[in-house]
Amino acid sequence: MEYRTLGRTGLKVSPLCLGAMMFGSFGNTDHDDSIRIIHAALDAGINFVDTADVYSFGESEEIVGKALAQTKRHRVVLATKVHGQMGQDPNAQGNSRRWIMAACDNSLRRLGVDYIDLYQIHRPSPETDIDETLGALTDLVRAGKIRYFGSSTFPAHEVVEAQWVAERRARERFVTEQPPYSVLVRAIEKDVLPTCQKYGMGVLSWSPLAGGWLSGAFGPGKENTSRRATFLPHHYDMEVPGNRAKLEAVIQLNELADAAGLSLIELALGFVLEHPGVTSPIIGPRTMEHLHSQLPALELRLSPDVLDRIDAIVPPGTDLNDTDVGWVPAAIADASLRRRPR
């Protein structure tokens, strides 16, 4: 396996990152089985593991911690995230110094480790000064609790702002970005990926299988069995025009994968792996079968002809369903911000 350099950090990471969102109450509730999946991924050469405090409200981090306790810590580049609501306290969320400091200690405890390799801000927080966030993260680096930090699902202009603030205020900077990216969700090709390349940021992209749409489970006569459909139903509602467009694309992509002698999963992962701005797409298996279906992508290269045919099905820079992007800025979500006061 050819390991990739994570941005300009010098860290070598596997072409696939193991995501732990499906370990715990969100997905696989069997801790021992989840740990076996983690170990199988490590044995296959994956050395990059990503989780978040909000995944199953801390349970995912606890499972990852149990798995790490049974292997050598230095084998794993460990990433987790902060931002989501963790309890009833209104201050137990967001990107403030107060919460980042407390949340980091909580994650270290749940993971059972002395340091986190990559600590990520899970979503932007418009009400929080980015300098406040960068200052807290810089202090965590200097305290030895984290080695690097990154952003997740930040729009391109906020990635740029964070880089400028870090330079002007003498802060450590975001070294990675974690955006959504798949054959069906391609808008970041227009701005986020070129911006990350410009600033030398590593990219660990999430949902390369588009929330299960590219897993082979969707198509005529197939029943949607995705766990995500229970808590993100709008991503699968066929009354939504964008979802109908996704289904039409999936049918064509299935035909393309068959003609190329690949599974749809391999086609989908191979597509994301091919972009020079992407370091490691994040896979999120819930079962051992899921993991084994995705591991072949570690050694996969798609031909230019196959990539051209994908572009013909879903044009570059296109999101087939705009709600699949993971975060909508307040200027779009709140109509009052687009109207003058009366």
mmCIF file of C-alpha atoms in Angstrom:
data_model
loop_
_atom_site.group_PDB
_atom_site.id
_atom_site.type_symbol
_atom_site.label_atom_id
_atom_site.label_comp_id
_atom_site.label_asym_id
_atom_site.label_seq_id
_atom_site.Cartn_x
_atom_site.Cartn_y
_atom_site.Cartn_z
ATOM 1 C CA MET A 1 0.000 0.000 0.000
ATOM 2 C CA GLU A 2 1.216 3.486 -0.842
ATOM 3 C CA TYR A 3 0.680 5.773 2.128
ATOM 4 C CA ARG A 4 -0.118 9.430 1.505
ATOM 5 C CA THR A 5 1.204 12.562 3.192
ATOM 6 C CA LEU A 6 -1.467 14.423 5.171
ATOM 7 C CA GLY A 7 -1.167 17.961 3.819
ATOM 8 C CA ARG A 8 2.131 19.469 4.905
ATOM 9 C CA THR A 9 2.260 17.732 8.282
ATOM 10 C CA GLY A 10 4.651 14.999 7.175
ATOM 11 C CA LEU A 11 2.286 12.387 8.622
ATOM 12 C CA LYS A 12 1.860 9.294 6.456
ATOM 13 C CA VAL A 13 -1.704 7.997 6.365
ATOM 14 C CA SER A 14 -3.488 5.202 4.542
ATOM 15 C CA PRO A 15 -5.499 5.974 1.378
ATOM 16 C CA LEU A 16 -8.655 5.106 3.317
ATOM 17 C CA CYS A 17 -9.530 6.465 6.756
ATOM 18 C CA LEU A 18 -11.666 4.313 9.049
ATOM 19 C CA GLY A 19 -14.649 6.326 10.264
ATOM 20 C CA ALA A 20 -16.202 5.274 13.568
ATOM 21 C CA MET A 21 -19.625 6.944 13.336
ATOM 22 C CA MET A 22 -21.381 3.590 12.987
ATOM 23 C CA PHE A 23 -19.850 2.160 16.172
ATOM 24 C CA GLY A 24 -22.244 2.570 19.094
ATOM 25 C CA SER A 25 -25.940 3.368 19.341
ATOM 26 C CA PHE A 26 -25.955 5.080 15.918
ATOM 27 C CA GLY A 27 -25.168 1.737 14.269
ATOM 28 C CA ASN A 28 -23.373 -1.316 15.660
ATOM 29 C CA THR A 29 -24.202 -1.596 19.370
ATOM 30 C CA ASP A 30 -21.963 -4.643 19.885
ATOM 31 C CA HIS A 31 -18.705 -3.214 21.264
ATOM 32 C CA ASP A 32 -16.715 -6.418 20.778
ATOM 33 C CA ASP A 33 -17.798 -6.694 17.146
ATOM 34 C CA SER A 34 -16.971 -3.030 16.536
ATOM 35 C CA ILE A 35 -13.516 -3.561 18.036
ATOM 36 C CA ARG A 36 -12.957 -6.561 15.753
ATOM 37 C CA ILE A 37 -13.817 -4.380 12.754
ATOM 38 C CA ILE A 38 -11.330 -1.732 13.889
ATOM 39 C CA HIS A 39 -8.590 -4.342 14.328
ATOM 40 C CA ALA A 40 -9.362 -5.869 10.928
ATOM 41 C CA ALA A 41 -8.956 -2.450 9.333
ATOM 42 C CA LEU A 42 -5.637 -1.940 11.113
ATOM 43 C CA ASP A 43 -4.466 -5.394 10.038
ATOM 44 C CA ALA A 44 -5.329 -4.471 6.442
ATOM 45 C CA GLY A 45 -2.949 -1.511 6.627
ATOM 46 C CA ILE A 46 -5.343 1.309 7.519
ATOM 47 C CA ASN A 47 -3.598 3.513 10.090
ATOM 48 C CA PHE A 48 -5.993 6.479 10.122
ATOM 49 C CA VAL A 49 -9.075 6.411 12.402
ATOM 50 C CA ASP A 50 -11.640 9.210 12.663
ATOM 51 C CA THR A 51 -14.398 9.630 15.243
ATOM 52 C CA ALA A 52 -16.194 12.472 17.055
ATOM 53 C CA ASP A 53 -17.486 13.203 20.524
ATOM 54 C CA VAL A 54 -21.050 13.510 19.221
ATOM 55 C CA TYR A 55 -21.069 10.062 17.570
ATOM 56 C CA SER A 56 -23.424 8.062 19.795
ATOM 57 C CA PHE A 57 -22.791 10.808 22.373
ATOM 58 C CA GLY A 58 -19.329 9.614 23.321
ATOM 59 C CA GLU A 59 -19.872 5.885 22.893
ATOM 60 C CA SER A 60 -17.971 5.769 19.592
ATOM 61 C CA GLU A 61 -14.909 7.326 21.211
ATOM 62 C CA GLU A 62 -15.144 4.796 24.051
ATOM 63 C CA ILE A 63 -15.219 1.902 21.559
ATOM 64 C CA VAL A 64 -12.252 3.313 19.640
ATOM 65 C CA GLY A 65 -10.441 3.711 22.958
ATOM 66 C CA LYS A 66 -11.033 0.058 23.837
ATOM 67 C CA ALA A 67 -9.663 -0.987 20.443
ATOM 68 C CA LEU A 68 -6.574 1.210 20.837
ATOM 69 C CA ALA A 69 -5.900 -0.271 24.260
ATOM 70 C CA GLN A 70 -5.445 -3.648 22.558
ATOM 71 C CA THR A 71 -2.866 -2.452 20.030
ATOM 72 C CA LYS A 72 0.133 -0.143 19.870
ATOM 73 C CA ARG A 73 -0.949 3.487 20.094
ATOM 74 C CA HIS A 74 1.765 4.700 17.721
ATOM 75 C CA ARG A 75 0.303 2.562 14.915
ATOM 76 C CA VAL A 76 -2.726 4.823 14.645
ATOM 77 C CA VAL A 77 -3.181 8.400 13.486
ATOM 78 C CA LEU A 78 -6.171 9.229 15.671
ATOM 79 C CA ALA A 79 -8.653 11.946 14.772
ATOM 80 C CA THR A 80 -11.738 13.161 16.606
ATOM 81 C CA LYS A 81 -13.970 16.212 16.534
ATOM 82 C CA VAL A 82 -15.693 18.833 18.695
ATOM 83 C CA HIS A 83 -18.690 21.118 18.135
ATOM 84 C CA GLY A 84 -21.928 19.126 18.477
ATOM 85 C CA GLN A 85 -24.303 19.381 21.439
ATOM 86 C CA MET A 86 -23.250 17.071 24.284
ATOM 87 C CA GLY A 87 -25.961 17.262 26.911
ATOM 88 C CA GLN A 88 -28.465 19.832 28.161
ATOM 89 C CA ASP A 89 -25.987 22.553 29.094
ATOM 90 C CA PRO A 90 -26.275 25.269 26.399
ATOM 91 C CA ASN A 91 -22.500 25.768 26.625
ATOM 92 C CA ALA A 92 -21.739 22.072 26.051
ATOM 93 C CA GLN A 93 -21.421 22.673 22.313
ATOM 94 C CA GLY A 94 -19.898 24.969 19.740
ATOM 95 C CA ASN A 95 -16.457 26.395 19.070
ATOM 96 C CA SER A 96 -15.821 28.553 22.143
ATOM 97 C CA ARG A 97 -12.596 28.319 24.142
ATOM 98 C CA ARG A 98 -14.570 27.187 27.172
ATOM 99 C CA TRP A 99 -16.139 24.240 25.392
ATOM 100 C CA ILE A 100 -13.136 23.229 23.278
ATOM 101 C CA MET A 101 -10.932 22.936 26.376
ATOM 102 C CA ALA A 102 -13.526 20.882 28.279
ATOM 103 C CA ALA A 103 -14.463 18.728 25.279
ATOM 104 C CA CYS A 104 -10.849 17.859 24.521
ATOM 105 C CA ASP A 105 -10.329 16.571 28.056
ATOM 106 C CA ASN A 106 -13.561 14.581 27.773
ATOM 107 C CA SER A 107 -12.428 13.013 24.489
ATOM 108 C CA LEU A 108 -8.998 12.141 25.890
ATOM 109 C CA ARG A 109 -10.703 10.404 28.804
ATOM 110 C CA ARG A 110 -13.135 8.445 26.632
ATOM 111 C CA LEU A 111 -10.402 7.459 24.172
ATOM 112 C CA GLY A 112 -8.031 6.510 26.982
ATOM 113 C CA VAL A 113 -5.080 8.275 25.339
ATOM 114 C CA ASP A 114 -2.610 11.001 26.291
ATOM 115 C CA TYR A 115 -2.917 12.920 23.047
ATOM 116 C CA ILE A 116 -5.042 13.217 19.910
ATOM 117 C CA ASP A 117 -3.235 13.392 16.575
ATOM 118 C CA LEU A 118 -5.856 15.468 14.745
ATOM 119 C CA TYR A 119 -8.542 17.462 16.577
ATOM 120 C CA GLN A 120 -11.189 18.874 14.257
ATOM 121 C CA ILE A 121 -13.851 21.555 14.516
ATOM 122 C CA HIS A 122 -16.901 19.609 13.349
ATOM 123 C CA ARG A 123 -18.836 22.546 11.863
ATOM 124 C CA PRO A 124 -18.451 26.335 11.587
ATOM 125 C CA SER A 125 -19.919 28.512 14.339
ATOM 126 C CA PRO A 126 -20.914 31.930 12.959
ATOM 127 C CA GLU A 127 -21.432 33.390 16.436
ATOM 128 C CA THR A 128 -17.876 32.538 17.534
ATOM 129 C CA ASP A 129 -14.825 34.570 16.489
ATOM 130 C CA ILE A 130 -12.510 32.245 14.577
ATOM 131 C CA ASP A 131 -9.589 33.716 16.502
ATOM 132 C CA GLU A 132 -11.164 32.472 19.743
ATOM 133 C CA THR A 133 -11.330 28.973 18.273
ATOM 134 C CA LEU A 134 -7.807 29.032 16.838
ATOM 135 C CA GLY A 135 -6.419 30.418 20.087
ATOM 136 C CA ALA A 136 -7.902 27.576 22.114
ATOM 137 C CA LEU A 137 -6.673 24.964 19.638
ATOM 138 C CA THR A 138 -3.195 26.514 19.589
ATOM 139 C CA ASP A 139 -3.050 26.280 23.379
ATOM 140 C CA LEU A 140 -4.042 22.594 23.204
ATOM 141 C CA VAL A 141 -1.179 21.960 20.772
ATOM 142 C CA ARG A 142 1.268 23.722 23.096
ATOM 143 C CA ALA A 143 -0.069 21.750 26.058
ATOM 144 C CA GLY A 144 0.662 18.511 24.208
ATOM 145 C CA LYS A 145 -2.956 17.356 24.251
ATOM 146 C CA ILE A 146 -3.310 17.467 20.452
ATOM 147 C CA ARG A 147 -0.700 17.349 17.705
ATOM 148 C CA TYR A 148 -2.604 19.085 14.887
ATOM 149 C CA PHE A 149 -6.043 20.493 14.285
ATOM 150 C CA GLY A 150 -8.393 20.824 11.335
ATOM 151 C CA SER A 151 -11.837 21.909 10.193
ATOM 152 C CA SER A 152 -14.818 19.948 8.933
ATOM 153 C CA THR A 153 -17.469 21.013 6.425
ATOM 154 C CA PHE A 154 -16.199 24.597 6.292
ATOM 155 C CA PRO A 155 -17.039 26.602 3.168
ATOM 156 C CA ALA A 156 -14.062 27.798 1.149
ATOM 157 C CA HIS A 157 -14.250 31.408 2.320
ATOM 158 C CA GLU A 158 -14.121 30.327 5.973
ATOM 159 C CA VAL A 159 -11.147 28.067 5.241
ATOM 160 C CA VAL A 160 -9.380 31.132 3.802
ATOM 161 C CA GLU A 161 -10.402 33.348 6.724
ATOM 162 C CA ALA A 162 -9.016 30.841 9.216
ATOM 163 C CA GLN A 163 -5.693 30.693 7.369
ATOM 164 C CA TRP A 164 -5.418 34.494 7.308
ATOM 165 C CA VAL A 165 -6.318 34.871 10.986
ATOM 166 C CA ALA A 166 -3.790 32.208 11.977
ATOM 167 C CA GLU A 167 -1.048 34.058 10.100
ATOM 168 C CA ARG A 168 -1.921 37.500 11.431
ATOM 169 C CA ARG A 169 -2.502 36.448 15.045
ATOM 170 C CA ALA A 170 0.430 34.019 15.229
ATOM 171 C CA ARG A 171 -1.827 31.020 15.805
ATOM 172 C CA GLU A 172 -1.325 27.439 14.734
ATOM 173 C CA ARG A 173 -3.442 26.797 11.632
ATOM 174 C CA PHE A 174 -5.952 24.299 10.346
ATOM 175 C CA VAL A 175 -3.894 21.636 8.561
ATOM 176 C CA THR A 176 -6.835 19.589 7.272
ATOM 177 C CA GLU A 177 -10.421 19.926 6.096
ATOM 178 C CA GLN A 178 -13.092 17.214 6.216
ATOM 179 C CA PRO A 179 -15.766 17.925 3.580
ATOM 180 C CA PRO A 180 -18.506 15.768 2.054
ATOM 181 C CA TYR A 181 -17.429 14.344 -1.303
ATOM 182 C CA SER A 182 -18.757 11.620 -3.570
ATOM 183 C CA VAL A 183 -19.842 11.063 -7.152
ATOM 184 C CA LEU A 184 -23.234 12.506 -6.165
ATOM 185 C CA VAL A 185 -21.920 15.408 -4.061
ATOM 186 C CA ARG A 186 -19.265 17.246 -6.068
ATOM 187 C CA ALA A 187 -19.678 20.979 -5.410
ATOM 188 C CA ILE A 188 -16.454 21.171 -3.376
ATOM 189 C CA GLU A 189 -14.543 20.610 -6.625
ATOM 190 C CA LYS A 190 -15.336 24.251 -7.469
ATOM 191 C CA ASP A 191 -13.877 25.895 -4.374
ATOM 192 C CA VAL A 192 -13.103 23.869 -1.238
ATOM 193 C CA LEU A 193 -10.699 21.377 -2.818
ATOM 194 C CA PRO A 194 -8.735 24.007 -4.812
ATOM 195 C CA THR A 195 -8.556 26.157 -1.662
ATOM 196 C CA CYS A 196 -7.221 23.253 0.400
ATOM 197 C CA GLN A 197 -4.639 22.541 -2.293
ATOM 198 C CA LYS A 198 -3.597 26.195 -2.325
ATOM 199 C CA TYR A 199 -2.954 26.168 1.425
ATOM 200 C CA GLY A 200 -1.397 22.711 1.521
ATOM 201 C CA MET A 201 -4.188 21.218 3.630
ATOM 202 C CA GLY A 202 -4.858 17.517 3.845
ATOM 203 C CA VAL A 203 -8.407 16.405 3.037
ATOM 204 C CA LEU A 204 -10.182 13.479 4.675
ATOM 205 C CA SER A 205 -13.546 13.548 2.927
ATOM 206 C CA TRP A 206 -16.688 12.074 4.431
ATOM 207 C CA SER A 207 -19.515 9.988 2.945
ATOM 208 C CA PRO A 208 -17.779 8.729 -0.232
ATOM 209 C CA LEU A 209 -20.704 6.308 -0.625
ATOM 210 C CA ALA A 210 -23.177 9.216 -0.380
ATOM 211 C CA GLY A 211 -24.901 7.947 2.742
ATOM 212 C CA GLY A 212 -25.377 4.474 1.254
ATOM 213 C CA TRP A 213 -26.643 5.611 -2.152
ATOM 214 C CA LEU A 214 -23.455 4.204 -3.730
ATOM 215 C CA SER A 215 -23.326 1.018 -1.660
ATOM 216 C CA GLY A 216 -25.255 -1.091 -4.160
ATOM 217 C CA ALA A 217 -28.360 -1.083 -1.961
ATOM 218 C CA PHE A 218 -30.292 1.421 -4.101
ATOM 219 C CA GLY A 219 -31.950 0.783 -7.428
ATOM 220 C CA PRO A 220 -35.148 -0.471 -9.031
ATOM 221 C CA GLY A 221 -36.789 -3.120 -6.862
ATOM 222 C CA LYS A 222 -34.354 -2.630 -3.975
ATOM 223 C CA GLU A 223 -35.547 -1.653 -0.514
ATOM 224 C CA ASN A 224 -33.688 1.102 1.300
ATOM 225 C CA THR A 225 -32.090 -0.487 4.379
ATOM 226 C CA SER A 226 -29.754 2.394 5.268
ATOM 227 C CA ARG A 227 -29.544 3.119 9.001
ATOM 228 C CA ARG A 228 -29.130 6.802 8.181
ATOM 229 C CA ALA A 229 -32.605 6.922 6.678
ATOM 230 C CA THR A 230 -34.051 6.755 10.188
ATOM 231 C CA PHE A 231 -32.460 10.022 11.328
ATOM 232 C CA LEU A 232 -31.868 11.748 7.960
ATOM 233 C CA PRO A 233 -35.063 10.842 6.094
ATOM 234 C CA HIS A 234 -34.915 13.840 3.730
ATOM 235 C CA HIS A 235 -31.781 12.344 2.126
ATOM 236 C CA TYR A 236 -33.830 9.346 0.948
ATOM 237 C CA ASP A 237 -37.339 10.741 0.391
ATOM 238 C CA MET A 238 -38.186 10.054 -3.256
ATOM 239 C CA GLU A 239 -40.608 12.986 -3.282
ATOM 240 C CA VAL A 240 -37.517 15.220 -3.279
ATOM 241 C CA PRO A 241 -36.400 15.988 -6.874
ATOM 242 C CA GLY A 242 -32.730 15.814 -5.901
ATOM 243 C CA ASN A 243 -33.182 12.286 -4.602
ATOM 244 C CA ARG A 244 -34.878 11.199 -7.810
ATOM 245 C CA ALA A 245 -31.896 12.633 -9.689
ATOM 246 C CA LYS A 246 -29.581 10.618 -7.462
ATOM 247 C CA LEU A 247 -31.485 7.419 -8.197
ATOM 248 C CA GLU A 248 -31.239 8.023 -11.938
ATOM 249 C CA ALA A 249 -27.498 8.591 -11.591
ATOM 250 C CA VAL A 250 -27.067 5.476 -9.453
ATOM 251 C CA ILE A 251 -28.735 3.331 -12.123
ATOM 252 C CA GLN A 252 -26.252 4.620 -14.725
ATOM 253 C CA LEU A 253 -23.307 4.273 -12.352
ATOM 254 C CA ASN A 254 -24.271 0.666 -11.635
ATOM 255 C CA GLU A 255 -24.158 -0.051 -15.362
ATOM 256 C CA LEU A 256 -20.770 1.661 -15.626
ATOM 257 C CA ALA A 257 -19.365 -0.318 -12.698
ATOM 258 C CA ASP A 258 -20.568 -3.596 -14.237
ATOM 259 C CA ALA A 259 -18.971 -2.714 -17.575
ATOM 260 C CA ALA A 260 -15.685 -1.880 -15.823
ATOM 261 C CA GLY A 261 -15.695 -5.126 -13.816
ATOM 262 C CA LEU A 262 -16.062 -3.303 -10.522
ATOM 263 C CA SER A 263 -18.553 -3.186 -7.700
ATOM 264 C CA LEU A 264 -20.392 0.127 -7.296
ATOM 265 C CA ILE A 265 -18.563 0.584 -3.981
ATOM 266 C CA GLU A 266 -15.202 0.232 -5.706
ATOM 267 C CA LEU A 267 -16.245 2.679 -8.421
ATOM 268 C CA ALA A 268 -17.415 5.217 -5.830
ATOM 269 C CA LEU A 269 -14.312 4.977 -3.643
ATOM 270 C CA GLY A 270 -11.989 4.908 -6.632
ATOM 271 C CA PHE A 271 -13.536 8.156 -7.880
ATOM 272 C CA VAL A 272 -12.853 10.007 -4.617
ATOM 273 C CA LEU A 273 -9.374 8.530 -4.269
ATOM 274 C CA GLU A 274 -8.448 9.834 -7.713
ATOM 275 C CA HIS A 275 -8.813 13.545 -6.915
ATOM 276 C CA PRO A 276 -5.332 14.995 -6.202
ATOM 277 C CA GLY A 277 -6.794 17.241 -3.505
ATOM 278 C CA VAL A 278 -8.126 14.320 -1.428
ATOM 279 C CA THR A 279 -5.788 12.557 0.987
ATOM 280 C CA SER A 280 -8.067 9.875 2.448
ATOM 281 C CA PRO A 281 -11.804 9.357 2.040
ATOM 282 C CA ILE A 282 -13.482 8.154 5.221
ATOM 283 C CA ILE A 283 -15.230 4.784 5.085
ATOM 284 C CA GLY A 284 -17.835 4.074 7.764
ATOM 285 C CA PRO A 285 -18.518 0.335 7.983
ATOM 286 C CA ARG A 286 -21.113 -0.934 10.446
ATOM 287 C CA THR A 287 -20.312 -4.607 9.877
ATOM 288 C CA MET A 288 -17.301 -6.700 8.949
ATOM 289 C CA GLU A 289 -18.960 -7.380 5.590
ATOM 290 C CA HIS A 290 -19.128 -3.637 4.948
ATOM 291 C CA LEU A 291 -15.418 -3.301 5.723
ATOM 292 C CA HIS A 292 -14.367 -6.137 3.428
ATOM 293 C CA SER A 293 -16.445 -4.716 0.578
ATOM 294 C CA GLN A 294 -14.490 -1.448 0.796
ATOM 295 C CA LEU A 295 -10.929 -2.630 1.410
ATOM 296 C CA PRO A 296 -10.214 -3.450 -2.286
ATOM 297 C CA ALA A 297 -10.211 0.301 -2.977
ATOM 298 C CA LEU A 298 -6.874 0.539 -1.130
ATOM 299 C CA GLU A 299 -5.126 -0.705 -4.283
ATOM 300 C CA LEU A 300 -7.554 0.635 -6.889
ATOM 301 C CA ARG A 301 -6.960 3.113 -9.747
ATOM 302 C CA LEU A 302 -9.762 4.057 -12.111
ATOM 303 C CA SER A 303 -8.926 4.548 -15.774
ATOM 304 C CA PRO A 304 -9.316 7.987 -17.405
ATOM 305 C CA ASP A 305 -12.096 6.548 -19.572
ATOM 306 C CA VAL A 306 -14.117 5.463 -16.525
ATOM 307 C CA LEU A 307 -13.588 8.845 -14.877
ATOM 308 C CA ASP A 308 -14.750 10.613 -18.052
ATOM 309 C CA ARG A 309 -17.906 8.516 -18.086
ATOM 310 C CA ILE A 310 -18.584 9.380 -14.437
ATOM 311 C CA ASP A 311 -18.262 13.066 -15.353
ATOM 312 C CA ALA A 312 -20.844 12.538 -18.086
ATOM 313 C CA ILE A 313 -23.315 11.083 -15.578
ATOM 314 C CA VAL A 314 -22.744 13.680 -12.839
ATOM 315 C CA PRO A 315 -21.004 16.820 -14.118
ATOM 316 C CA PRO A 316 -18.008 18.125 -12.133
ATOM 317 C CA GLY A 317 -18.907 20.582 -9.373
ATOM 318 C CA THR A 318 -22.504 19.328 -9.093
ATOM 319 C CA ASP A 319 -24.495 18.431 -5.976
ATOM 320 C CA LEU A 320 -27.533 16.460 -7.125
ATOM 321 C CA ASN A 321 -29.309 17.205 -3.827
ATOM 322 C CA ASP A 322 -28.265 20.464 -2.183
ATOM 323 C CA THR A 323 -29.279 19.196 1.277
ATOM 324 C CA ASP A 324 -26.564 16.514 1.219
ATOM 325 C CA VAL A 325 -23.780 18.998 2.003
ATOM 326 C CA GLY A 326 -23.873 18.583 5.791
ATOM 327 C CA TRP A 327 -24.063 22.252 6.762
ATOM 328 C CA VAL A 328 -26.133 25.133 5.459
ATOM 329 C CA PRO A 329 -24.955 28.676 6.292
ATOM 330 C CA ALA A 330 -27.308 30.880 8.277
ATOM 331 C CA ALA A 331 -27.564 33.266 5.327
ATOM 332 C CA ILE A 332 -29.353 30.503 3.426
ATOM 333 C CA ALA A 333 -31.182 28.724 6.257
ATOM 334 C CA ASP A 334 -32.619 31.894 7.871
ATOM 335 C CA ALA A 335 -34.836 33.903 5.505
ATOM 336 C CA SER A 336 -34.791 36.936 7.823
ATOM 337 C CA LEU A 337 -31.107 37.456 7.053
ATOM 338 C CA ARG A 338 -31.989 38.082 3.414
ATOM 339 C CA ARG A 339 -34.664 40.696 4.090
ATOM 340 C CA ARG A 340 -34.416 44.283 5.274
ATOM 341 C CA PRO A 341 -36.142 44.965 8.600
ATOM 342 C CA ARG A 342 -39.563 46.611 8.289
#
